[in-house]
C-alpha positions as MATLAB code, in Angstrom:
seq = 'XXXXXXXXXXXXXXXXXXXXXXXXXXXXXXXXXXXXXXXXXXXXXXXXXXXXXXXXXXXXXXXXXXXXXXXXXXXXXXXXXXXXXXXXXXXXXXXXXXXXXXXXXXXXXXXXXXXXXXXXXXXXXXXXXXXXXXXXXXXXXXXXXXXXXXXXXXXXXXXXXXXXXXXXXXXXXXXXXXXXXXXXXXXXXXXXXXXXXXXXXXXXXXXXXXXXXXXXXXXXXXXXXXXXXXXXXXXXXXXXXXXXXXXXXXXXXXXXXXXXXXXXXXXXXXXXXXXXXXXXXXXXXXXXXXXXXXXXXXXXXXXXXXXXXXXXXXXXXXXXXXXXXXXXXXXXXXXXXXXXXXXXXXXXXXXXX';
ca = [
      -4.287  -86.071   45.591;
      -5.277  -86.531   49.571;
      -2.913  -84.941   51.886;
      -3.042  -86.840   55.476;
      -3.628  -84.229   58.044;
      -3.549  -84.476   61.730;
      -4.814  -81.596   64.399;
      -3.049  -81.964   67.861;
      -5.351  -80.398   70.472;
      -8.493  -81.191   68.915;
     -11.270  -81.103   71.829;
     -10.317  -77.382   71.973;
     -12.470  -74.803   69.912;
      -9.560  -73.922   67.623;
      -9.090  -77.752   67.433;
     -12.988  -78.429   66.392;
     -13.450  -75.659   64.190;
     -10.138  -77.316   61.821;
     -12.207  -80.265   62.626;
     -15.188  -79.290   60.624;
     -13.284  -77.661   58.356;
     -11.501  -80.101   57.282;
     -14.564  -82.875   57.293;
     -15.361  -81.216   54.442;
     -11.859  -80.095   52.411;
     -11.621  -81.948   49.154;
      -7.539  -82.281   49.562;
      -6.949  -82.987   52.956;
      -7.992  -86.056   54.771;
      -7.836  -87.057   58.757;
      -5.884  -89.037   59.562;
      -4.904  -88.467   63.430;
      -6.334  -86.559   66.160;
      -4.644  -85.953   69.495;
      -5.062  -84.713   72.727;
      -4.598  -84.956   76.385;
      -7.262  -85.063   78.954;
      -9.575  -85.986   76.353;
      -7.688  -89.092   75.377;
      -9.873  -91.980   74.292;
     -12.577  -90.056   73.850;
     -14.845  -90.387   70.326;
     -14.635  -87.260   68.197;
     -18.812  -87.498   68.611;
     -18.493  -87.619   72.153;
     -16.335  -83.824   71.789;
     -18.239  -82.277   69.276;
     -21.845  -82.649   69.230;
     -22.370  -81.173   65.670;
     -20.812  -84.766   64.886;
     -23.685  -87.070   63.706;
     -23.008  -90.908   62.747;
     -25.603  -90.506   59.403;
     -24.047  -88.240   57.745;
     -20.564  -89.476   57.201;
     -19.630  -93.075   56.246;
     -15.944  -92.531   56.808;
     -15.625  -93.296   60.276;
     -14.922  -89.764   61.605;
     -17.405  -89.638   64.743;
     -16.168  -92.812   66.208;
     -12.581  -91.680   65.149;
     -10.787  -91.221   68.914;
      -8.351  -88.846   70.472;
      -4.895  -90.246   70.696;
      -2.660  -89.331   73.958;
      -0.741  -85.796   72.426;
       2.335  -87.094   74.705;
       1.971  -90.758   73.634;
       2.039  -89.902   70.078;
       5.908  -89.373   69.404;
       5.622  -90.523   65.484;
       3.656  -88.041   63.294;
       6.288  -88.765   60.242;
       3.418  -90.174   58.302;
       1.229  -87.367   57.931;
       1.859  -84.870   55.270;
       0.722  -81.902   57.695;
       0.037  -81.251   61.290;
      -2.322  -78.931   63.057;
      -1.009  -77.906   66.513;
      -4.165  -76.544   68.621;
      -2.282  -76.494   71.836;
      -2.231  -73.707   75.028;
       0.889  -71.260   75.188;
       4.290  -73.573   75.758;
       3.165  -77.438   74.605;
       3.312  -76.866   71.036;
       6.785  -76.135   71.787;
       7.454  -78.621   73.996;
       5.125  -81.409   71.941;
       7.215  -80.901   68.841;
      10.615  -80.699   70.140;
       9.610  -84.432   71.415;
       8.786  -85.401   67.961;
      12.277  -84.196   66.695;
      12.609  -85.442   63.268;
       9.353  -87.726   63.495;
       7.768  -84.317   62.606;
       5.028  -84.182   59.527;
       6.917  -82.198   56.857;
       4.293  -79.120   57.143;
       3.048  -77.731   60.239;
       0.419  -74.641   61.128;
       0.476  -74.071   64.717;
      -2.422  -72.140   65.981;
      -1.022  -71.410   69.761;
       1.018  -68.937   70.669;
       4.407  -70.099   70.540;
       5.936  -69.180   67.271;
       4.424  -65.982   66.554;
       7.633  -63.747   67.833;
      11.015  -63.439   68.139;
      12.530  -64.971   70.928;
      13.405  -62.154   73.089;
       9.937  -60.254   72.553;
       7.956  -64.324   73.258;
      10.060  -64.230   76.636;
       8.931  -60.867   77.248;
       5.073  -61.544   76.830;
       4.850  -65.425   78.065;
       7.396  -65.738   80.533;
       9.158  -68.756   79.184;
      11.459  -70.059   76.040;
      10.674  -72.316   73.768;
      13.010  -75.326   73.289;
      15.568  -75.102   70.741;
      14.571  -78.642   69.406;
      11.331  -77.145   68.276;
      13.376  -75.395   65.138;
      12.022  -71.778   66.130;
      14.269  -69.946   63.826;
      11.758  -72.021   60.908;
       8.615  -70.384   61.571;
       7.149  -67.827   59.230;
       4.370  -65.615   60.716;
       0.979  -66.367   58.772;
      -0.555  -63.222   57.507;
      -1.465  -64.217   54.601;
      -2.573  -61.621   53.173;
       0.717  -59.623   53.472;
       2.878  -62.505   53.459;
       1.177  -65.024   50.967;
       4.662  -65.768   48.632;
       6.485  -66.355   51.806;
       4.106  -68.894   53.100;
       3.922  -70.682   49.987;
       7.773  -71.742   50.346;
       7.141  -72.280   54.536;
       7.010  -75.909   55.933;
       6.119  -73.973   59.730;
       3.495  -71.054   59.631;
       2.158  -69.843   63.140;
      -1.170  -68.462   62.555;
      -1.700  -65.197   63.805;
      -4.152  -64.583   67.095;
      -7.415  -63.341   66.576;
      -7.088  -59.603   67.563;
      -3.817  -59.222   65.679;
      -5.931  -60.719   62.400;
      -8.265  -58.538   62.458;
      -6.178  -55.095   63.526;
      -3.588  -56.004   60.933;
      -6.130  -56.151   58.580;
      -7.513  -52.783   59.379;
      -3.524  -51.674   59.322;
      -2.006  -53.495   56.634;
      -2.712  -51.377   53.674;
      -2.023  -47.838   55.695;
       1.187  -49.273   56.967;
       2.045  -50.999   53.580;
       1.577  -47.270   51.515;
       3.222  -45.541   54.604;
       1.064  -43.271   55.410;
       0.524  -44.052   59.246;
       1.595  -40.638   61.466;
       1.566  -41.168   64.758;
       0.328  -43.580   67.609;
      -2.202  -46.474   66.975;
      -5.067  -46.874   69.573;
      -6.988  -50.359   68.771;
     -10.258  -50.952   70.313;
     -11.139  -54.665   70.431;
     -14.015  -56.513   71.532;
     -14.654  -60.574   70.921;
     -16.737  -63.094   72.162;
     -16.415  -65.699   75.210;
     -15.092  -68.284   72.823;
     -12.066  -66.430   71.991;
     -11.191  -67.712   75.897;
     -11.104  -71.258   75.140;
     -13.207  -73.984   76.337;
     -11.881  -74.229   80.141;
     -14.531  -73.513   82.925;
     -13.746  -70.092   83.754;
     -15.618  -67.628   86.557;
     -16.047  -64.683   84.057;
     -17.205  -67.164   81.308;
     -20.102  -68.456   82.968;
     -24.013  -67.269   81.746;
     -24.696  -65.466   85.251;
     -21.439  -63.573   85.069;
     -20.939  -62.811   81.132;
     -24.390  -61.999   80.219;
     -25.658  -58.332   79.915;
     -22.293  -57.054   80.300;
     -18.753  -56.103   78.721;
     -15.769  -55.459   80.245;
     -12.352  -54.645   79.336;
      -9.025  -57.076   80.338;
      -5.271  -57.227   79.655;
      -5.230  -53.191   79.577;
      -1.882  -52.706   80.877;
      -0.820  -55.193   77.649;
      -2.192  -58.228   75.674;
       0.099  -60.565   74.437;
      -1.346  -60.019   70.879;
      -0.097  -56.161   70.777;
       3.045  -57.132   70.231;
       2.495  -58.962   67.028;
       0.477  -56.175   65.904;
       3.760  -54.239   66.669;
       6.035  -56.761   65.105;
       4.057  -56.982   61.483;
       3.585  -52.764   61.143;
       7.391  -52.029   62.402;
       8.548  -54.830   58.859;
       6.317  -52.844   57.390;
       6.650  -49.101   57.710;
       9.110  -49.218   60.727;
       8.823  -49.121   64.361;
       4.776  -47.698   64.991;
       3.220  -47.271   68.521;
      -0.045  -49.318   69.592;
      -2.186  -48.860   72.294;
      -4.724  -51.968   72.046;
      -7.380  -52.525   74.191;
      -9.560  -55.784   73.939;
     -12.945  -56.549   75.566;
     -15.234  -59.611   76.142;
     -18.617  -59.236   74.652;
     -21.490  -61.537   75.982;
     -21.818  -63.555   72.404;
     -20.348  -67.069   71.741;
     -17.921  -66.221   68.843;
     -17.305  -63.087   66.973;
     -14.917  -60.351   66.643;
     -14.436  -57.036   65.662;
     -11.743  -53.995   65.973;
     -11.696  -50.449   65.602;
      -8.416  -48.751   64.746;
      -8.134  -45.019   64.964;
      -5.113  -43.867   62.724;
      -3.644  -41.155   62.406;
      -2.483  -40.017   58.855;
       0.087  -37.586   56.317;
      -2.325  -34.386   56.563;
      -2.503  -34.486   52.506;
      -4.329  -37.795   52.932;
      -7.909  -37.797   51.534;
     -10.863  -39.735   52.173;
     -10.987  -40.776   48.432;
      -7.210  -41.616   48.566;
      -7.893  -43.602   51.447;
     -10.644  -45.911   49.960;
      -8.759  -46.185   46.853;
      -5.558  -47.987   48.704;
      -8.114  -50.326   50.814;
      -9.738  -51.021   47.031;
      -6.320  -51.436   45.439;
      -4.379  -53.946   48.200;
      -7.562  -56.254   48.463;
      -8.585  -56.224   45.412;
      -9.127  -60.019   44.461;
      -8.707  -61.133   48.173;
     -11.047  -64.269   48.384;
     -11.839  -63.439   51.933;
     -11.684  -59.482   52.234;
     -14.528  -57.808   51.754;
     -14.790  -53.769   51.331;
     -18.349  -52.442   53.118;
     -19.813  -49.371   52.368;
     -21.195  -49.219   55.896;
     -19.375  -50.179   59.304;
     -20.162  -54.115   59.464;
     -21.257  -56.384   61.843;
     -19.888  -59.239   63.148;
     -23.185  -61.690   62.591;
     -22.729  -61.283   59.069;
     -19.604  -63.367   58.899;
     -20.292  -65.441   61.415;
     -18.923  -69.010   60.832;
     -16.931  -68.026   57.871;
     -13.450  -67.054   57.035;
     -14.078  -63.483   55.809;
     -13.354  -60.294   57.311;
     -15.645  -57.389   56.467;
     -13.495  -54.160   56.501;
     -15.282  -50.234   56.414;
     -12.544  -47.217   56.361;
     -13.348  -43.874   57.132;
     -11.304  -40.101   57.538;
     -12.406  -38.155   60.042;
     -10.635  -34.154   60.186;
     -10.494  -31.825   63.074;
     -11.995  -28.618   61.596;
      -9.115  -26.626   59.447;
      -6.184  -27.667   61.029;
      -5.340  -30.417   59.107;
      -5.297  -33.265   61.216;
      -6.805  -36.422   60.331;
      -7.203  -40.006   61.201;
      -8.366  -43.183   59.260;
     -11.449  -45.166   61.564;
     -10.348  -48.199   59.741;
     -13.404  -51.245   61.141;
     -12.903  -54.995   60.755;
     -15.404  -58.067   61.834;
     -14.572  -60.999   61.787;
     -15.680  -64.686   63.203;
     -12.616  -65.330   65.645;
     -13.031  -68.834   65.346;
     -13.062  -68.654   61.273;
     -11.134  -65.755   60.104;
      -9.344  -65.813   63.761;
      -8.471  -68.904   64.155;
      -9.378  -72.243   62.655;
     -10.442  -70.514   58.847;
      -6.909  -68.888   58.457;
      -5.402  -71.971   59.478;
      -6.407  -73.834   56.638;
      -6.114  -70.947   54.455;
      -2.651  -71.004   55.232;
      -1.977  -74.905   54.861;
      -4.030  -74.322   51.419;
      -1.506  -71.584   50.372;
       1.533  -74.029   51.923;
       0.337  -76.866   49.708;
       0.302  -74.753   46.782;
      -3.893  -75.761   46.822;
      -6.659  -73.205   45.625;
      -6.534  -70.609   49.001;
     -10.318  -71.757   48.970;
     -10.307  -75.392   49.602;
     -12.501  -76.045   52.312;
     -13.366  -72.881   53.415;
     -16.954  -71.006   53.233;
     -16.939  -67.405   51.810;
     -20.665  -66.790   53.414;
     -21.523  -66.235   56.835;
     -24.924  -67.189   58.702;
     -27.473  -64.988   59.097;
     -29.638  -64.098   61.116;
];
């Protein structure tokens, strides 16, 4: 059976990458793409990896429907919404009940609770846009909840890949003390606008660090670990690296002094065992080496402090933040929604070199 699909916001990275993803899904079919300022435009014209001779279905010429024309999605079985912080919102509140039945929304504005969204974005989100519906899309935490969800918001990038570092210390309860997060990704976790720091001359040869008084994905971070092992402290700190896509965190946590390094491993081992895209490293991994893909490498180590007894879990995690971070764990999680093999779709390989 086809499922008819639609991706609102699909010039947008996010957007493209669901794109190509879904070119190539054996259960989901496109049947609507939408956006604004690139209304009328062919789906070729967007994304160059696009080619006429290889696909007899129409889907390079296929164009971009006006987002705010387009008040009758009914028809489609499940919608993508790629959209910046406040017009997924705002876009499906218009729809009202001309909503697909399922709905992933990549942006922002689902992710929290109402009070802590005002907090972090500086604006509500309308009540016609059913927030109290939405079921954060961890999946790998919160995989039977999804399955019964008709409205996942997919998790940013850095909170991906830091929850996945934290999820299995937090889920076993062994987390003592403040988090500090170290976070670096690259210039296409900013999004495709024309921005100063973005451009060759200013990004290349050199990182720097943003959003250090707070990034709006901390709080998520916060959110997931305090339903899991109660209210936990995070300091995060992200930083743009000069490489087109690519992410990768470093989480520092401190642990129950009787916590080996064996014991450690053995709980990463244990909760992802049989993940499809989790992947235990013996070595600190890269980033490169899942690079277009929708896995997330993980390495844990214990460090101690001499005799005294204290001791903290470096817990690593790359990921592509584009796959894993963004377009990947959005179909993952319309796969697990449609009760699909969690596969469908999605590549388990990354490219290398």
């Amino acid at each position: 059976m086809a499922y008819k699909a639609g991706i609102a916001g699909a010039s947008g990275y996010a957007g493209g990458g669901i794109l190509r993803l879904l070119a190539c899904h054996p259960y989901l079919e496109i049947a609507w793409v939408g956006g604004e300022a690139s209304t009328g435009t062919t789906l070729a014209e967007l994304h160059p990896w696009l080619h006429e001779i290889l696909d007899d279905r129409g889907l390079p010429r296929m164009k971009v429907q006006g987002v705010s024309e387009s008040l009758d999605l009914s028809g489609l079985d499940l919608l993508f919404t790629c959209l910046p912080a406040g017009e997924s919102s705002r876009y499906l509140a218009k729809l009202g009940a001309k909503t697909p039945d399922r709905i992933v929304d990549v942006g922002p504005d689902f992710r929290l609770p109402e009070e802590t969204h005002l907090v972090w974005y500086g604006f509500s989100r309308p009540e016609e846009a059913g927030t109290g519906e939405w079921v954060y899309g961890f999946t790998e935490a919160y995989r039977s909840v999804i399955s019964a969800a008709k409205r996942v918001a997919n998790p940013g990038c850095y909170a991906y890949a830091a929850l996945l570092a934290l999820y299995p210390l937090a889920k076993e309860k062994v987390i003592r003390g403040e988090i500090f997060i170290d976070g670096k990704s690259g210039l296409s976790g900013a999004g495709r606008g024309a921005e100063k720091r973005l451009l060759l001359s200013e990004a290349t040869e050199n990182t720097v660090a943003y959003a250090v008084e707070g990034h709006r994905h901390q709080p998520e971070i916060e959110m997931v670990l305090e339903d899991l092992c109660g209210a936990t402290m995070v300091v995060f700190v992200p930083h743009l690296v000069p490489m087109a896509r690519g992410l990768m965190v470093t989480a520092y946590v401190p642990l129950s002094p009787d916590i080996g390094a064996e014991t450690v491993s053995a709980i990463y081992s244990e909760i992802y065992a049989g993940e499809p895209f989790v992947a235990m490293t013996s070595a600190p991994p890269n980033t490169k080496a899942v690079r277009g893909s929708n896995m997330a490498a993980i390495h844990v180590a214990v460090r101690q402090r001499g005799n005294e007894g204290f001791k903290v879990a470096v817990a690593t995690v790359a990921i592509d933040n584009l796959g894993k971070g963004a377009a990947g764990s959005a179909i993952h999680n319309a796969n697990v929604m449609l009760g699909l093999d969690e596969t469908a779709g999605l590549s388990s390989w990354g490219l290398w070199p």
